[in-house]
Tab-separated table of N, CA and C in Angstrom:
chain	number	residue	atom	x	y	z
A	1	GLU	N	144.010	58.926	80.157
A	1	GLU	CA	143.895	60.160	80.921
A	1	GLU	C	143.962	61.409	80.679
A	2	TYR	N	144.816	61.274	79.530
A	2	TYR	CA	145.018	62.602	78.701
A	2	TYR	C	143.545	62.811	78.170
A	3	LYS	N	143.259	61.808	77.199
A	3	LYS	CA	142.041	61.944	76.614
A	3	LYS	C	140.964	62.566	77.359
A	4	GLU	N	140.555	61.921	78.823
A	4	GLU	CA	139.487	62.306	79.431
A	4	GLU	C	140.108	63.983	79.821
A	5	SER	N	140.792	64.278	79.975
A	5	SER	CA	141.187	65.320	80.186
A	5	SER	C	140.593	66.404	79.017
A	6	LEU	N	140.887	65.741	78.350
A	6	LEU	CA	141.051	66.860	76.591
A	6	LEU	C	139.125	67.201	76.924
A	7	LYS	N	138.583	65.925	77.050
A	7	LYS	CA	136.753	65.773	76.822
A	7	LYS	C	136.259	66.741	77.841
A	8	SER	N	136.970	66.930	79.309
A	8	SER	CA	136.702	67.507	80.262
A	8	SER	C	136.788	68.907	80.200
A	9	ALA	N	137.961	69.518	79.421
A	9	ALA	CA	138.255	70.740	78.822
A	9	ALA	C	137.315	71.139	78.133
A	10	SER	N	136.850	70.236	76.973
A	10	SER	CA	136.180	70.579	75.815
A	10	SER	C	134.498	70.887	76.205
A	11	SER	N	134.562	70.221	77.519
A	11	SER	CA	133.349	70.057	78.374
A	11	SER	C	132.798	71.577	78.565
A	12	SER	N	134.020	71.828	79.417
A	12	SER	CA	134.155	72.720	80.398
A	12	SER	C	133.916	74.262	79.479
A	13	LEU	N	134.829	74.132	78.133
A	13	LEU	CA	134.658	75.269	77.250
A	13	LEU	C	133.148	75.420	76.618
A	14	GLY	N	132.812	74.806	76.363
A	14	GLY	CA	131.401	74.418	75.621
A	14	GLY	C	130.056	75.205	76.800
A	15	ALA	N	130.390	75.131	77.911
A	15	ALA	CA	129.715	75.613	79.097
A	15	ALA	C	129.817	77.106	79.337
A	16	ILE	N	131.067	77.329	78.895
A	16	ILE	CA	131.587	78.798	79.656
A	16	ILE	C	130.984	79.370	77.969
A	17	VAL	N	131.394	78.749	76.907
A	17	VAL	CA	131.053	79.399	75.620
A	17	VAL	C	128.755	79.925	75.911
A	18	THR	N	128.247	78.811	76.356
A	18	THR	CA	126.909	79.211	76.930
A	18	THR	C	126.532	79.959	77.629
A	19	ALA	N	127.083	80.136	78.732
A	19	ALA	CA	127.327	80.795	79.743
A	19	ALA	C	127.271	82.469	79.519
A	20	SER	N	128.081	82.450	78.473
A	20	SER	CA	128.714	83.859	77.852
A	20	SER	C	127.728	84.625	76.988
A	21	GLY	N	126.818	83.416	76.278
A	21	GLY	CA	125.810	83.876	75.344
A	21	GLY	C	124.570	83.871	76.282
A	22	GLN	N	124.261	83.295	77.451
A	22	GLN	CA	122.865	83.467	78.661
A	22	GLN	C	123.950	85.063	78.799
A	23	ILE	N	124.750	85.545	79.373
A	23	ILE	CA	124.865	86.662	79.971
A	23	ILE	C	125.085	87.777	78.722
A	24	THR	N	125.452	87.790	77.679
A	24	THR	CA	124.784	88.866	76.888
A	24	THR	C	123.304	88.940	76.106
A	25	GLU	N	122.634	87.770	76.392
A	25	GLU	CA	121.492	88.146	75.940
A	25	GLU	C	120.431	88.634	77.281
A	26	THR	N	120.900	88.329	78.675
A	26	THR	CA	120.525	89.087	79.645
A	26	THR	C	120.930	90.368	79.675
A	27	ALA	N	122.513	90.980	79.044
A	27	ALA	CA	122.809	92.464	79.496
A	27	ALA	C	121.769	92.957	78.198
A	28	THR	N	121.476	92.330	77.278
A	28	THR	CA	120.813	93.069	76.282
A	28	THR	C	119.117	93.369	76.233
A	29	SER	N	118.714	92.116	77.331
A	29	SER	CA	117.351	92.383	77.657
A	29	SER	C	117.324	93.691	78.683
A	30	MET	N	118.144	93.754	79.470
A	30	MET	CA	118.498	94.574	80.672
A	30	MET	C	118.336	95.887	79.698
A	31	THR	N	119.140	96.265	78.887
A	31	THR	CA	119.341	97.370	78.021
A	31	THR	C	117.829	98.094	77.637
A	32	LYS	N	117.049	96.888	77.273
A	32	LYS	CA	115.798	97.139	76.825
A	32	LYS	C	114.856	97.350	77.408
A	33	ALA	N	114.929	96.735	78.850
A	33	ALA	CA	113.963	97.163	79.714
A	33	ALA	C	114.196	98.666	80.403
A	34	GLN	N	115.774	98.931	80.621
A	34	GLN	CA	115.674	100.344	80.782
A	34	GLN	C	115.367	101.188	79.617
A	35	ASN	N	115.397	101.091	78.469
A	35	ASN	CA	114.692	101.709	77.696
A	35	ASN	C	113.567	101.833	77.353
A	36	ASP	N	112.922	100.664	77.565
A	36	ASP	CA	111.296	100.821	77.839
A	36	ASP	C	110.690	101.788	79.491
A	37	ALA	N	111.717	101.483	80.253
A	37	ALA	CA	111.365	102.342	81.344
A	37	ALA	C	111.504	103.932	81.008
A	38	LEU	N	112.480	103.983	80.380
A	38	LEU	CA	112.408	105.631	80.060
A	38	LEU	C	111.829	106.109	78.888
A	39	ARG	N	111.104	105.306	78.193
A	39	ARG	CA	110.294	105.910	77.282
A	39	ARG	C	108.871	105.847	78.048
A	40	LEU	N	108.562	105.071	78.945
A	40	LEU	CA	107.162	104.897	80.214
A	40	LEU	C	107.217	106.406	80.899
A	41	GLN	N	108.792	106.806	81.819
A	41	GLN	CA	108.481	107.678	82.187
A	41	GLN	C	108.197	109.261	81.461
A	42	LYS	N	108.659	108.954	79.784
A	42	LYS	CA	108.761	110.280	79.254
A	42	LYS	C	107.307	110.602	79.277
A	43	GLU	N	106.565	109.285	78.440
A	43	GLU	CA	105.097	109.234	78.242
A	43	GLU	C	104.609	109.800	79.714
A	44	LEU	N	104.683	109.334	80.830
A	44	LEU	CA	104.048	109.796	82.122
A	44	LEU	C	104.052	110.930	82.182
A	45	GLN	N	105.257	111.571	81.586
A	45	GLN	CA	105.579	113.284	82.092
A	45	GLN	C	104.617	113.794	81.168
A	46	ASP	N	104.229	113.488	80.270
A	46	ASP	CA	103.522	113.923	78.715
A	46	ASP	C	102.292	114.032	79.179
A	47	LEU	N	102.046	112.943	79.442
A	47	LEU	CA	100.530	112.841	80.165
A	47	LEU	C	100.159	113.586	81.628
A	48	THR	N	100.457	113.596	82.514
A	48	THR	CA	100.706	114.617	83.623
A	48	THR	C	100.901	116.074	82.952
A	49	GLU	N	101.105	116.528	81.974
A	49	GLU	CA	101.434	118.078	81.347
A	49	GLU	C	99.989	118.177	80.676
A	50	ASN	N	99.721	116.991	80.244
A	50	ASN	CA	98.289	117.298	79.136
A	50	ASN	C	97.138	117.440	80.080
A	51	LEU	N	97.153	116.618	80.987
A	51	LEU	CA	96.250	116.670	81.954
A	51	LEU	C	96.184	117.655	82.921
A	52	ASN	N	97.217	118.559	83.259
A	52	ASN	CA	97.525	120.004	83.907
A	52	ASN	C	96.814	121.032	82.987
A	53	LYS	N	97.089	120.736	81.661
A	53	LYS	CA	96.625	121.789	80.963
A	53	LYS	C	94.982	121.833	80.656
A	54	LEU	N	94.365	120.147	80.409
A	54	LEU	CA	93.278	120.163	80.691
A	54	LEU	C	92.313	120.442	81.847
A	55	ASN	N	92.948	120.675	82.968
A	55	ASN	CA	92.140	120.945	84.286
A	55	ASN	C	92.078	122.128	84.248
A	56	LYS	N	93.019	123.105	83.769
A	56	LYS	CA	93.629	124.845	83.434
A	56	LYS	C	92.036	124.902	82.666
A	57	ILE	N	92.194	124.181	81.599
A	57	ILE	CA	91.135	124.482	80.505
A	57	ILE	C	89.696	124.228	81.520
A	58	TYR	N	89.305	123.297	82.050
A	58	TYR	CA	87.951	122.928	82.546
A	58	TYR	C	87.975	124.158	83.711
A	59	VAL	N	88.534	124.569	84.696
A	59	VAL	CA	88.811	125.590	85.717
A	59	VAL	C	88.077	126.773	84.790
A	60	GLY	N	89.141	127.352	84.089
A	60	GLY	CA	88.332	128.202	83.209
A	60	GLY	C	86.965	128.121	82.771
A	61	MET	N	86.752	127.076	82.263
A	61	MET	CA	84.995	126.896	81.804
A	61	MET	C	84.159	126.813	82.712
A	62	TYR	N	84.491	126.619	84.144
A	62	TYR	CA	83.921	126.344	85.418
A	62	TYR	C	83.583	127.943	85.805
A	63	ASP	N	84.712	128.233	86.029
A	63	ASP	CA	84.813	130.132	86.344
A	63	ASP	C	83.620	130.842	85.343
A	64	ALA	N	83.790	130.444	84.366
A	64	ALA	CA	82.855	131.106	83.150
A	64	ALA	C	81.385	130.960	83.498
A	65	MET	N	81.186	129.820	84.048
A	65	MET	CA	79.594	129.369	83.953
A	65	MET	C	79.062	129.834	85.239
A	66	HIS	N	79.882	130.175	86.255
A	66	HIS	CA	79.652	130.301	87.369
A	66	HIS	C	79.459	131.915	87.862
A	67	LYS	N	79.503	132.835	86.679
A	67	LYS	CA	80.236	134.189	87.131
A	67	LYS	C	78.888	135.063	87.577
């Protein structure tokens, strides 16, 4: 009975270690995803700013051509 209890405890400890590793991997992936989302947000902001600047240039060109 003691031997079986040790086997069971050892098996449970192994499962805990495995689950802990998986939790760590998941947390790392979530951090990477958050960083990627922040980077994407910054890129989209830059793109929006550049498109606004380009629009102003085209408006100026259009106005100049139609005066």
